[in-house]
Amino acid sequence: MGKKGRLIEDIDTDQIFHNAFLHITELRQMGQYALGNLEGWKDFPGKTGPGDIIIAGRNFGAGSSRQQAVDCFKSLQTGMIIAPSFGAIYFRNAVNSGFPVMKCSKLADLIAGGLLKSGDKIRVNIRTGEGQNQTRKEAFFIEPMNEVQYNLWEVGGLFSYAKKTKKD
Amino acid sequence: MGYTIIEKIIRGHTDEEVRAGEIVWLDLDVRSARDFGGPNVVKNFCREFGDTPVSDRSKTFFTFDLCVPACTLQYADNQQVCRDFARAKGFKVFDVDEGIGSHVLIERGLAASGSTVVGTDSHMNILGAVGCFGQGMGDVDITFAFKTGKIWFQVPESLKVFVRGEPSSGFSAKDLTLYIVKQLGTKKAALKSVEFYGEAVRKLSISGRITLCSMVTEMAGIIGFIPEFKDSVASEIKSLSGEEFNHPYADKDAVYSDAITIDIDGLGPQVAAPFLPTNVKDVGDLEEVKIDSGFIGCCTNGRFEDLKAAARVLKGKKVKDGVMLKIVPATRKVYKQLLEKGTLKDLFESGAIISNPGCGGCAQGHIGLTGKGEVQISTGNRNFEGKQGKGQNYLASPAVVAASCILGHIAGPEDI
């Protein structure tokens, strides 16, 4: 998410899901407001499709603890978000909700080097961190999920995990 | 390679490899929720886990402290929702008479050194004052903790802070804390476990340790520890918990992300001006600021020693006409000490308003709110815009608040 090869940093939860819509609790209604307050990206919900990967700058999801800022992307069936770092509470909320948020410290280099551009078709292995840019036939690496994050993602979040481990 | 304090505590509560940066499943000794967050925990629990029990009734608590007794219908409803849930599941509620949850846990020996405690309070890391890993979390995490007794946690990096120098007399634990907040800002300790060393922190009493550790939140840190302590602190904590006080220590070859030295030589009272806790100045730079009210209490400065420090300044004096001084003891136990030692009388006779124990106005729940245009000097930990009402809040020590209320403008105890 950015312009001319520069990622926008410190995108906060008000830009991702504005506080005017906090009363919305239905997952399927949340998608239409995703990034609705981020200059240049307000038309995002209409343009994105299932499985799309969002690439963002450092400290994505800074600010408040609202869960909708994660769930609006689940609502749109976004595949994952990759950023150099995430807001602490945002990261916790995403992991708890089983949504893949992946860290990649080299993201800015990849983009500056022309190895990753908006619209490229990419595949990422969340266990090994291996990435393939199929458009440019280039390989790259992100930080793989660790065990805990993977286990929660696998079952669909913290509450599902609690129910599953109880039965085991 | 050795371990830091936080790594040692976490190692004692997980089977996984513990190093800064790793995410592990952490076993919890105590999990709690308060009258804010608690009702959502109940809602989540009923939706996800229905009629099933909590994982361990003896380790699960509600602590009501924000709006006590409830002064809004919503809080009254929310507290009752929590009480009904606790009765059904069979665990204890520290109800509206008890005081601030984190302090009650310390007083009841439920925050033992080396143990792990979570709750829906962003200042739960106050428990670092007694060598316990306390952490505030959201209602989803706490619901999970009620059900499983565990939480996942990313092991934080550790920062070492040395405090050196000899401050002026009248330099209190709050002044030390505010000065450290000023020096570290919100970046240097961000997401870190902070270990404080040096004579000025070693000689802090329990109440002073609580003051310093409480404001690690305002430094954006995870938790603060003060591993060196006076014998009197150890025996006081032992008398509370009934167990030997064994503060975890760091290994000599433990790995830190950074080490910072802070020099407090010659410093006097400190005050944080609106609207940031990091906006700290010498009290002398703010003496032209007129005040409408004062607040003494909150999890940062609500211990007996804090109120006693205020009483020392106020005894035999009067709060200035047109100024109101609001005092909220942290717990019922503190209130009892005020009564038994005659401090309550000194405070009352100075013209102060003394309420029952609780959080005060920090969460806009009870005593301590300000109106538009009102200038308040408070012993709280946050002075963000709108945090304690619509007015302006200055943060200071109990003695500075007391002196300011006598004179009607910001002043140090030396000015009396």
Coordinates of C-alpha atoms in Angstrom, one line a residue:
Chain A
M1 CA 0.0 0.0 0.0
G2 CA 1.8 3.1 -1.2
K3 CA 2.8 5.2 -4.1
K4 CA 5.8 5.2 -6.4
G5 CA 7.4 2.3 -4.7
R6 CA 7.3 3.8 -1.2
L7 CA 5.2 2.0 1.4
I8 CA 2.9 4.1 3.7
E9 CA 4.1 3.7 7.3
D10 CA 2.1 3.9 10.6
I11 CA -1.3 3.3 9.0
D12 CA -3.5 3.4 12.1
T13 CA -6.7 1.6 12.9
D14 CA -8.8 4.7 12.3
Q15 CA -7.5 4.7 8.7
I16 CA -8.2 1.0 8.4
F17 CA -11.7 1.0 10.0
H18 CA -13.0 4.3 11.0
N19 CA -14.5 4.7 14.5
A20 CA -17.7 5.9 12.9
F21 CA -18.5 2.3 12.1
L22 CA -17.5 0.6 15.4
H23 CA -21.1 -0.3 16.0
I24 CA -20.9 -2.9 13.2
T25 CA -20.4 -6.4 14.6
E26 CA -21.4 -8.5 11.5
L27 CA -18.3 -9.8 9.8
R28 CA -19.8 -9.7 6.3
Q29 CA -20.8 -6.0 6.7
M30 CA -17.3 -5.0 7.7
G31 CA -15.5 -5.4 4.4
Q32 CA -17.0 -2.4 2.7
Y33 CA -15.4 0.0 5.2
A34 CA -11.8 -1.5 4.9
L35 CA -9.2 1.3 4.4
G36 CA -12.2 3.7 4.0
N37 CA -10.3 6.5 5.7
L38 CA -6.9 6.0 4.1
E39 CA -6.1 8.6 1.4
G40 CA -5.7 7.1 -2.0
W41 CA -7.2 3.7 -1.0
K42 CA -10.8 4.5 -0.3
D43 CA -11.9 2.4 -3.3
F44 CA -10.0 -0.6 -2.0
P45 CA -13.1 -2.8 -1.1
G46 CA -14.4 -2.5 -4.7
K47 CA -11.1 -3.4 -6.3
T48 CA -9.8 -6.3 -4.1
G49 CA -10.7 -9.9 -4.4
P50 CA -10.3 -13.1 -2.3
G51 CA -6.8 -14.2 -1.7
D52 CA -5.2 -10.8 -2.4
I53 CA -2.1 -10.0 -0.4
I54 CA -1.7 -6.6 1.1
I55 CA 1.8 -5.2 1.3
A56 CA 2.2 -2.3 3.8
G57 CA 4.8 -0.2 5.5
R58 CA 6.1 -0.5 9.1
N59 CA 3.8 -0.3 12.2
F60 CA 0.7 -1.3 10.3
G61 CA -2.3 -1.2 12.6
A62 CA -1.0 1.4 15.0
G63 CA -3.4 2.8 17.6
S64 CA -6.6 1.4 19.1
S65 CA -7.5 -2.1 19.9
R66 CA -10.6 -2.4 17.7
Q67 CA -11.0 -6.0 16.3
Q68 CA -12.8 -4.7 13.2
A69 CA -9.5 -3.4 11.8
V70 CA -8.5 -7.1 11.4
D71 CA -11.9 -8.5 10.7
C72 CA -12.7 -6.1 7.8
F73 CA -10.0 -7.9 5.8
K74 CA -11.3 -11.4 6.8
S75 CA -14.6 -10.1 5.5
L76 CA -13.1 -9.4 2.1
Q77 CA -11.3 -12.8 2.2
T78 CA -7.9 -11.0 2.0
G79 CA -5.2 -13.7 1.9
M80 CA -2.7 -12.0 4.2
I81 CA -0.9 -8.8 5.1
I82 CA 2.8 -8.5 4.9
A83 CA 4.6 -5.6 6.6
P84 CA 8.0 -4.9 8.2
S85 CA 6.1 -4.6 11.5
F86 CA 2.7 -4.3 13.1
G87 CA 1.1 -2.4 15.9
A88 CA 1.4 -4.6 19.1
I89 CA -2.3 -4.9 19.8
Y90 CA -3.1 -5.2 16.1
F91 CA -0.7 -8.2 15.8
R92 CA -2.2 -9.8 18.9
N93 CA -5.8 -9.3 17.6
A94 CA -4.9 -10.7 14.2
V95 CA -3.2 -13.8 15.6
N96 CA -6.1 -14.4 18.0
S97 CA -8.5 -14.2 15.1
G98 CA -6.5 -16.6 12.9
F99 CA -5.7 -14.0 10.3
P100 CA -2.2 -14.2 8.7
V101 CA -0.1 -11.2 9.5
M102 CA 3.4 -11.8 8.3
K103 CA 6.6 -9.8 9.0
C104 CA 9.2 -9.0 6.3
S105 CA 12.0 -6.7 7.4
K106 CA 13.4 -6.6 3.8
L107 CA 10.2 -5.4 2.2
A108 CA 11.4 -1.9 1.4
D109 CA 14.5 -3.4 -0.3
L110 CA 12.4 -5.8 -2.4
I111 CA 10.3 -2.9 -3.6
A112 CA 13.2 -0.5 -4.2
G113 CA 14.9 -3.3 -6.2
G114 CA 11.8 -3.7 -8.4
L115 CA 11.4 -7.3 -7.2
L116 CA 7.9 -6.7 -5.9
K117 CA 5.3 -4.4 -7.5
S118 CA 1.6 -3.8 -7.0
G119 CA -0.4 -6.3 -9.1
D120 CA 2.3 -9.0 -9.1
K121 CA 1.2 -12.6 -8.5
I122 CA 3.0 -13.9 -5.5
R123 CA 2.9 -17.1 -3.4
V124 CA 4.1 -17.3 0.2
N125 CA 4.8 -20.4 2.3
I126 CA 3.8 -19.3 5.8
R127 CA 5.7 -22.2 7.4
T128 CA 9.0 -21.8 5.6
G129 CA 8.9 -18.1 4.8
E130 CA 9.7 -18.8 1.1
G131 CA 8.1 -16.4 -1.3
Q132 CA 7.8 -16.7 -5.1
N133 CA 7.0 -13.8 -7.3
Q134 CA 5.5 -15.6 -10.2
T135 CA 5.1 -12.5 -12.3
R136 CA 8.8 -11.7 -12.2
K137 CA 10.2 -15.2 -11.5
E138 CA 12.0 -14.0 -8.4
A139 CA 12.3 -15.6 -5.0
F140 CA 12.2 -13.7 -1.7
F141 CA 11.9 -14.5 2.0
I142 CA 9.6 -13.4 4.8
E143 CA 9.6 -14.4 8.5
P144 CA 7.7 -17.7 8.8
M145 CA 4.9 -18.1 11.3
N146 CA 6.2 -19.5 14.5
E147 CA 4.5 -22.5 16.1
V148 CA 1.9 -20.7 18.2
Q149 CA 0.8 -18.3 15.5
Y150 CA 0.6 -21.3 13.0
N151 CA -1.5 -23.4 15.4
L152 CA -4.0 -20.6 15.9
W153 CA -4.2 -19.9 12.2
E154 CA -4.7 -23.6 11.5
V155 CA -7.8 -23.9 13.6
G156 CA -9.2 -20.4 12.9
G157 CA -8.3 -18.4 16.0
L158 CA -8.0 -18.4 19.8
F159 CA -11.5 -19.6 20.7
S160 CA -11.4 -22.5 18.2
Y161 CA -8.0 -23.4 19.6
A162 CA -9.4 -23.5 23.1
K163 CA -12.2 -25.8 22.1
K164 CA -10.0 -28.0 20.1
T165 CA -7.3 -28.5 22.7
K166 CA -10.0 -29.2 25.3
K167 CA -11.2 -32.2 23.3
D168 CA -7.7 -33.5 22.6
Chain B
M1 CA 24.0 -17.3 27.3
G2 CA 22.1 -16.2 30.4
Y3 CA 18.6 -15.0 31.0
T4 CA 17.0 -11.7 31.8
I5 CA 14.4 -11.4 34.6
I6 CA 11.4 -11.6 32.2
E7 CA 12.9 -14.6 30.5
K8 CA 13.4 -16.4 33.8
I9 CA 9.8 -15.8 34.9
I10 CA 8.5 -17.0 31.5
R11 CA 10.8 -20.0 31.6
G12 CA 9.2 -21.0 34.9
H13 CA 5.8 -21.0 33.2
T14 CA 6.3 -22.8 29.9
D15 CA 8.0 -25.9 28.5
E16 CA 9.0 -24.1 25.4
E17 CA 12.4 -22.5 24.5
V18 CA 12.4 -19.0 25.9
R19 CA 14.4 -16.2 24.2
A20 CA 13.4 -12.7 23.4
G21 CA 11.3 -12.6 20.2
E22 CA 9.9 -16.2 20.6
I23 CA 6.2 -16.7 21.1
V24 CA 5.4 -19.2 23.8
W25 CA 2.3 -20.5 25.7
L26 CA 2.5 -19.1 29.2
D27 CA 0.9 -20.8 32.2
L28 CA -0.9 -18.2 34.4
D29 CA -1.0 -18.2 38.1
V30 CA -3.8 -15.7 38.3
R31 CA -6.3 -14.3 35.7
S32 CA -8.7 -11.5 36.5
A33 CA -11.0 -9.0 34.9
R34 CA -12.5 -5.8 36.2
D35 CA -15.8 -3.9 35.8
F36 CA -14.4 -2.6 32.5
G37 CA -13.7 -5.6 30.2
G38 CA -15.2 -8.1 32.6
P39 CA -18.7 -7.9 31.0
N40 CA -17.2 -8.6 27.6
V41 CA -15.3 -11.6 29.1
V42 CA -18.6 -12.9 30.4
K43 CA -20.3 -12.4 27.0
N44 CA -17.4 -14.1 25.1
F45 CA -17.3 -16.9 27.5
C46 CA -21.0 -17.7 27.4
R47 CA -21.0 -17.5 23.6
E48 CA -17.9 -19.7 23.1
F49 CA -17.9 -22.0 26.0
G50 CA -21.5 -22.0 27.3
D51 CA -22.1 -23.7 30.6
T52 CA -18.6 -25.2 30.9
P53 CA -16.4 -24.3 33.9
V54 CA -13.5 -22.0 34.1
S55 CA -10.1 -23.8 34.2
D56 CA -9.3 -23.1 37.9
R57 CA -11.8 -21.3 40.2
S58 CA -9.1 -20.6 42.8
K59 CA -7.0 -18.7 40.3
T60 CA -9.8 -16.7 38.6
F61 CA -11.1 -13.3 40.0
F62 CA -13.1 -10.3 39.2
T63 CA -11.9 -7.1 40.7
F64 CA -14.2 -4.1 40.6
D65 CA -12.4 -0.8 40.8
L66 CA -13.4 1.6 38.1
C67 CA -16.8 2.9 39.1
V68 CA -17.3 1.8 42.6
P69 CA -20.0 1.6 43.9
A70 CA -21.5 2.1 40.4
C71 CA -22.5 5.7 39.6
T72 CA -24.0 4.9 36.2
L73 CA -26.7 2.4 35.3
Q74 CA -24.4 0.8 32.8
Y75 CA -21.7 0.1 35.4
A76 CA -24.3 -1.2 37.8
D77 CA -25.6 -3.6 35.1
N78 CA -22.1 -4.7 34.1
Q79 CA -21.0 -5.4 37.6
Q80 CA -24.1 -7.5 38.2
V81 CA -23.5 -9.4 35.0
C82 CA -20.0 -10.3 36.4
R83 CA -21.2 -11.1 39.9
D84 CA -23.9 -13.5 38.5
F85 CA -21.3 -15.2 36.3
A86 CA -18.8 -15.5 39.1
R87 CA -21.4 -17.1 41.4
A88 CA -22.4 -19.5 38.7
K89 CA -18.8 -20.6 38.0
G90 CA -17.9 -20.5 41.7
F91 CA -15.0 -18.0 41.8
K92 CA -14.3 -14.9 43.9
V93 CA -15.2 -11.3 43.3
F94 CA -13.2 -8.5 45.0
D95 CA -16.3 -6.3 44.9
V96 CA -16.9 -2.5 44.9
D97 CA -15.7 -2.1 48.5
E98 CA -12.1 -3.5 48.0
G99 CA -10.2 -1.0 45.9
I100 CA -7.9 -1.1 42.9
G101 CA -7.6 -4.7 41.6
S102 CA -3.8 -4.8 41.0
H103 CA -3.2 -3.5 44.6
V104 CA -5.7 -5.9 46.1
L105 CA -3.8 -8.8 44.4
I106 CA -0.6 -7.6 45.9
E107 CA -2.2 -7.2 49.4
R108 CA -3.7 -10.6 49.2
G109 CA -0.5 -12.3 48.2
L110 CA -2.0 -13.2 44.8
A111 CA 0.9 -11.6 42.9
A112 CA 3.9 -13.6 44.3
S113 CA 7.4 -12.9 43.1
G114 CA 8.1 -14.9 40.0
S115 CA 4.5 -15.5 39.2
T116 CA 2.3 -14.6 36.2
V117 CA -0.9 -12.6 36.4
V118 CA -3.1 -11.1 33.7
G119 CA -6.1 -8.8 33.8
T120 CA -8.1 -6.2 31.8
D121 CA -6.1 -3.3 33.2
S122 CA -3.4 -1.7 31.1
H123 CA -1.5 -0.9 34.4
M124 CA -1.5 -4.6 35.5
N125 CA 2.3 -4.4 35.0
I126 CA 2.3 -2.6 38.3
L127 CA 2.9 -6.1 39.7
G128 CA 6.5 -5.8 38.5
A129 CA 6.9 -3.9 41.8
V130 CA 6.8 -7.2 43.6
G131 CA 8.7 -9.2 41.0
C132 CA 5.5 -10.6 39.4
F133 CA 4.9 -10.6 35.6
G134 CA 1.6 -8.8 35.4
Q135 CA 0.1 -7.9 32.1
G136 CA -3.0 -6.1 30.9
M137 CA -4.9 -7.7 28.0
G138 CA -8.1 -7.4 26.0
D139 CA -11.3 -9.3 26.7
V140 CA -10.6 -11.9 24.0
D141 CA -7.3 -12.9 25.6
I142 CA -8.8 -12.8 29.1
T143 CA -11.7 -15.0 28.1
F144 CA -9.2 -17.5 26.8
A145 CA -7.2 -17.2 30.0
F146 CA -10.3 -17.9 32.1
K147 CA -11.0 -21.0 30.1
T148 CA -7.6 -22.5 29.7
G149 CA -5.3 -20.8 32.3
K150 CA -2.9 -19.9 29.5
I151 CA -2.1 -17.1 27.2
W152 CA 0.4 -16.8 24.3
F153 CA 3.0 -14.2 24.7
Q154 CA 6.0 -13.0 22.7
V155 CA 9.0 -12.9 25.0
P156 CA 10.0 -9.2 25.1
E157 CA 13.6 -7.9 24.8
S158 CA 15.0 -6.3 27.9
L159 CA 16.3 -2.9 28.6
K160 CA 18.7 -2.1 31.5
V161 CA 18.3 1.3 33.1
F162 CA 20.9 2.6 35.6
V163 CA 19.8 5.5 37.8
R164 CA 22.7 7.4 39.3
G165 CA 23.2 10.6 41.3
E166 CA 21.9 12.2 44.5
P167 CA 18.7 14.2 44.1
S168 CA 17.6 17.2 46.3
S169 CA 15.6 16.5 49.4
G170 CA 11.9 16.3 48.7
F171 CA 12.5 14.3 45.5
S172 CA 9.9 11.5 45.7
A173 CA 9.4 8.2 43.9
K174 CA 6.9 10.0 41.6
D175 CA 9.5 12.7 40.7
L176 CA 11.9 9.9 39.9
T177 CA 9.3 8.2 37.8
L178 CA 8.3 11.3 35.9
Y179 CA 11.9 12.1 35.2
I180 CA 12.5 8.6 33.9
V181 CA 9.4 8.9 31.7
K182 CA 10.8 12.1 30.3
Q183 CA 14.2 10.5 29.6
L184 CA 12.9 7.3 28.0
G185 CA 10.0 8.8 26.2
T186 CA 7.7 6.3 24.4
K187 CA 10.3 4.8 22.1
K188 CA 13.4 3.6 24.2
A189 CA 11.4 1.2 26.3
A190 CA 8.7 0.4 23.8
L191 CA 7.6 -3.3 24.0
K192 CA 10.4 -4.1 26.4
S193 CA 10.9 -5.4 29.8
V194 CA 12.8 -2.7 31.8
E195 CA 15.2 -3.6 34.6
F196 CA 15.9 -0.7 36.9
Y197 CA 19.2 -0.6 38.9
G198 CA 21.0 2.0 41.1
E199 CA 20.8 3.2 44.7
A200 CA 17.8 5.6 44.1
V201 CA 15.6 2.7 42.9
R202 CA 17.0 0.1 45.3
K203 CA 16.0 2.1 48.3
L204 CA 12.4 2.6 47.1
S205 CA 9.6 1.4 49.5
I206 CA 6.8 -0.9 48.1
S207 CA 4.7 2.2 47.4
G208 CA 7.6 3.8 45.5
R209 CA 8.3 0.7 43.5
I210 CA 4.6 0.6 42.6
T211 CA 4.8 4.2 41.4
L212 CA 7.8 3.5 39.2
C213 CA 6.5 0.2 37.7
S214 CA 3.0 1.6 37.1
M215 CA 4.4 4.2 34.6
V216 CA 6.3 1.7 32.5
T217 CA 3.0 1.7 30.6
E218 CA 3.4 5.4 29.8
M219 CA 6.9 4.5 28.5
A220 CA 5.2 2.1 26.1
G221 CA 7.1 -0.8 27.9
I222 CA 5.8 -4.2 28.7
I223 CA 6.8 -4.3 32.4
G224 CA 9.4 -2.9 34.8
F225 CA 11.4 -4.8 37.5
I226 CA 13.5 -3.5 40.4
P227 CA 15.5 -6.6 41.4
E228 CA 17.5 -4.9 44.2
F229 CA 15.5 -4.1 47.3
K230 CA 15.8 -3.1 51.0
D231 CA 15.3 -5.8 53.7
S232 CA 12.2 -3.9 54.9
V233 CA 10.6 -4.2 51.5
A234 CA 11.2 -8.0 51.5
S235 CA 9.7 -8.4 55.0
E236 CA 6.7 -6.2 54.2
I237 CA 5.9 -8.3 51.1
K238 CA 6.4 -11.5 53.1
S239 CA 4.0 -10.3 55.7
L240 CA 1.4 -9.7 52.9
S241 CA 1.9 -12.9 50.9
G242 CA 2.9 -15.2 53.8
E243 CA 5.7 -16.4 51.6
E244 CA 9.4 -15.7 51.3
F245 CA 10.1 -12.8 48.9
N246 CA 12.4 -14.1 46.1
H247 CA 12.7 -11.5 43.4
P248 CA 14.0 -13.2 40.3
Y249 CA 17.4 -11.8 39.2
A250 CA 19.0 -11.6 35.8
D251 CA 22.1 -13.8 34.9
K252 CA 25.4 -11.9 34.6
D253 CA 25.6 -12.9 30.9
A254 CA 21.9 -12.1 30.1
V255 CA 21.3 -10.3 26.8
Y256 CA 19.9 -6.8 26.7
S257 CA 18.8 -4.8 23.7
D258 CA 20.3 -1.7 25.3
A259 CA 21.6 -0.1 28.5
I260 CA 20.8 3.5 29.5
T261 CA 22.1 5.6 32.4
I262 CA 19.8 8.3 33.8
D263 CA 21.4 11.0 36.1
I264 CA 19.1 12.5 38.8
D265 CA 21.8 14.5 40.5
G266 CA 20.4 17.6 42.2
L267 CA 16.9 17.2 40.8
G268 CA 13.9 18.5 42.6
P269 CA 10.1 17.9 42.1
Q270 CA 8.9 17.1 38.6
V271 CA 5.6 17.8 36.9
A272 CA 4.2 16.5 33.6
A273 CA 2.3 19.2 31.8
P274 CA -0.7 18.6 29.5
F275 CA -1.3 16.6 27.4
L276 CA 1.6 14.0 27.5
P277 CA 3.1 12.1 30.5
T278 CA 6.5 12.7 28.8
N279 CA 6.1 16.5 28.9
V280 CA 7.9 16.7 32.2
K281 CA 9.4 19.9 33.6
D282 CA 10.9 21.1 36.9
V283 CA 8.1 22.3 39.3
G284 CA 9.7 25.7 39.3
D285 CA 9.0 26.2 35.6
L286 CA 5.3 25.9 36.2
E287 CA 4.7 27.9 39.3
E288 CA 2.6 30.5 37.5
V289 CA 0.0 27.9 36.6
K290 CA -3.2 28.4 38.7
I291 CA -5.2 25.3 39.6
D292 CA -8.9 24.6 40.3
S293 CA -8.5 21.2 41.8
G294 CA -6.1 18.5 43.0
F295 CA -6.4 14.7 42.9
I296 CA -4.4 12.3 45.0
G297 CA -4.8 8.6 44.5
C298 CA -4.9 6.1 41.5
C299 CA -2.8 3.0 41.1
T300 CA 0.3 5.1 40.7
N301 CA 0.0 7.0 44.0
G302 CA -2.8 5.6 46.2
R303 CA -0.8 3.8 48.9
F304 CA -0.8 4.9 52.5
E305 CA 2.7 6.3 52.2
D306 CA 1.5 8.5 49.3
L307 CA -1.4 9.9 51.3
K308 CA 0.8 10.3 54.4
A309 CA 3.2 12.4 52.3
A310 CA 0.3 14.6 51.3
A311 CA -0.9 14.8 54.9
R312 CA 2.5 15.9 56.1
V313 CA 2.2 18.9 53.8
L314 CA -1.4 19.6 54.6
K315 CA -1.4 19.1 58.4
G316 CA -2.4 22.3 60.1
K317 CA -3.0 24.0 56.7
K318 CA -6.0 24.7 54.6
V319 CA -6.8 23.9 51.0
K320 CA -7.1 27.4 49.4
D321 CA -10.6 28.8 49.0
G322 CA -12.1 27.8 45.7
V323 CA -9.8 24.8 45.2
M324 CA -11.0 21.3 45.7
L325 CA -8.7 18.5 46.7
K326 CA -10.0 15.0 46.0
I327 CA -8.4 12.0 47.7
V328 CA -9.0 8.4 46.8
P329 CA -7.2 5.7 48.7
A330 CA -6.1 2.7 46.6
T331 CA -7.7 0.0 48.8
R332 CA -9.7 -0.7 51.8
K333 CA -6.6 -1.7 53.6
V334 CA -5.1 1.8 52.9
Y335 CA -8.3 3.4 54.2
K336 CA -8.0 1.4 57.4
Q337 CA -4.4 2.6 57.8
L338 CA -5.5 6.2 57.3
L339 CA -8.2 5.8 60.0
E340 CA -5.9 4.0 62.5
K341 CA -3.0 6.4 62.2
G342 CA -5.0 9.5 62.4
T343 CA -4.1 10.6 58.9
L344 CA -7.7 10.8 57.8
K345 CA -8.3 13.5 60.4
D346 CA -5.3 15.6 59.1
L347 CA -6.6 15.3 55.6
F348 CA -10.2 16.0 56.5
E349 CA -9.3 19.1 58.6
S350 CA -7.3 20.6 55.7
G351 CA -10.5 20.6 53.7
A352 CA -9.8 17.6 51.5
I353 CA -12.6 15.4 50.2
I354 CA -11.8 11.7 50.9
S355 CA -13.8 9.0 49.1
N356 CA -14.0 5.3 49.4
P357 CA -11.2 3.3 47.7
G358 CA -11.0 2.8 43.9
C359 CA -9.5 4.0 40.7
G360 CA -10.7 7.6 40.9
G361 CA -11.3 9.6 37.8
C362 CA -8.7 7.8 35.5
A363 CA -11.3 5.9 33.6
Q364 CA -13.9 8.6 34.0
G365 CA -15.6 6.3 36.4
H366 CA -15.6 8.1 39.8
I367 CA -14.1 11.0 41.7
G368 CA -11.5 13.1 39.8
L369 CA -13.3 14.3 36.6
T370 CA -12.6 17.8 35.3
G371 CA -14.9 20.2 33.5
K372 CA -14.0 22.2 30.4
G373 CA -11.4 24.9 31.4
E374 CA -10.7 23.3 34.7
V375 CA -7.0 22.9 35.6
Q376 CA -6.2 19.9 37.9
I377 CA -3.0 18.7 39.3
S378 CA -3.1 15.0 39.9
T379 CA -1.0 12.1 41.1
G380 CA -2.4 10.0 38.2
N381 CA -0.3 8.5 35.4
R382 CA -1.9 9.9 32.3
N383 CA -2.8 13.4 31.3
F384 CA -4.0 12.8 27.7
E385 CA -6.6 15.2 26.4
G386 CA -10.0 14.0 27.6
K387 CA -8.6 11.3 29.9
Q388 CA -9.9 12.8 33.1
G389 CA -12.7 14.9 31.8
K390 CA -12.4 18.0 29.6
G391 CA -10.0 19.9 31.7
Q392 CA -6.2 20.1 31.7
N393 CA -4.3 17.7 33.9
Y394 CA -0.8 18.1 35.4
L395 CA 0.8 15.0 36.8
A396 CA 2.9 15.3 40.0
S397 CA 3.7 13.7 43.4
P398 CA 1.3 13.7 46.4
A399 CA 3.4 16.3 48.2
V400 CA 3.4 18.6 45.1
V401 CA -0.4 18.2 44.7
A402 CA -0.9 19.0 48.4
A403 CA 1.3 22.1 48.3
S404 CA -0.4 23.3 45.1
C405 CA -3.8 22.9 46.7
I406 CA -2.8 25.1 49.6
L407 CA -1.3 27.8 47.5
G408 CA -3.8 27.6 44.5
H409 CA -1.0 27.3 42.0
I410 CA 1.5 24.6 41.0
A411 CA 4.1 24.5 43.8
G412 CA 6.6 22.2 45.5
P413 CA 6.4 21.3 49.2
E414 CA 9.4 23.5 49.9
D415 CA 7.2 26.5 49.0
I416 CA 5.0 26.0 52.0

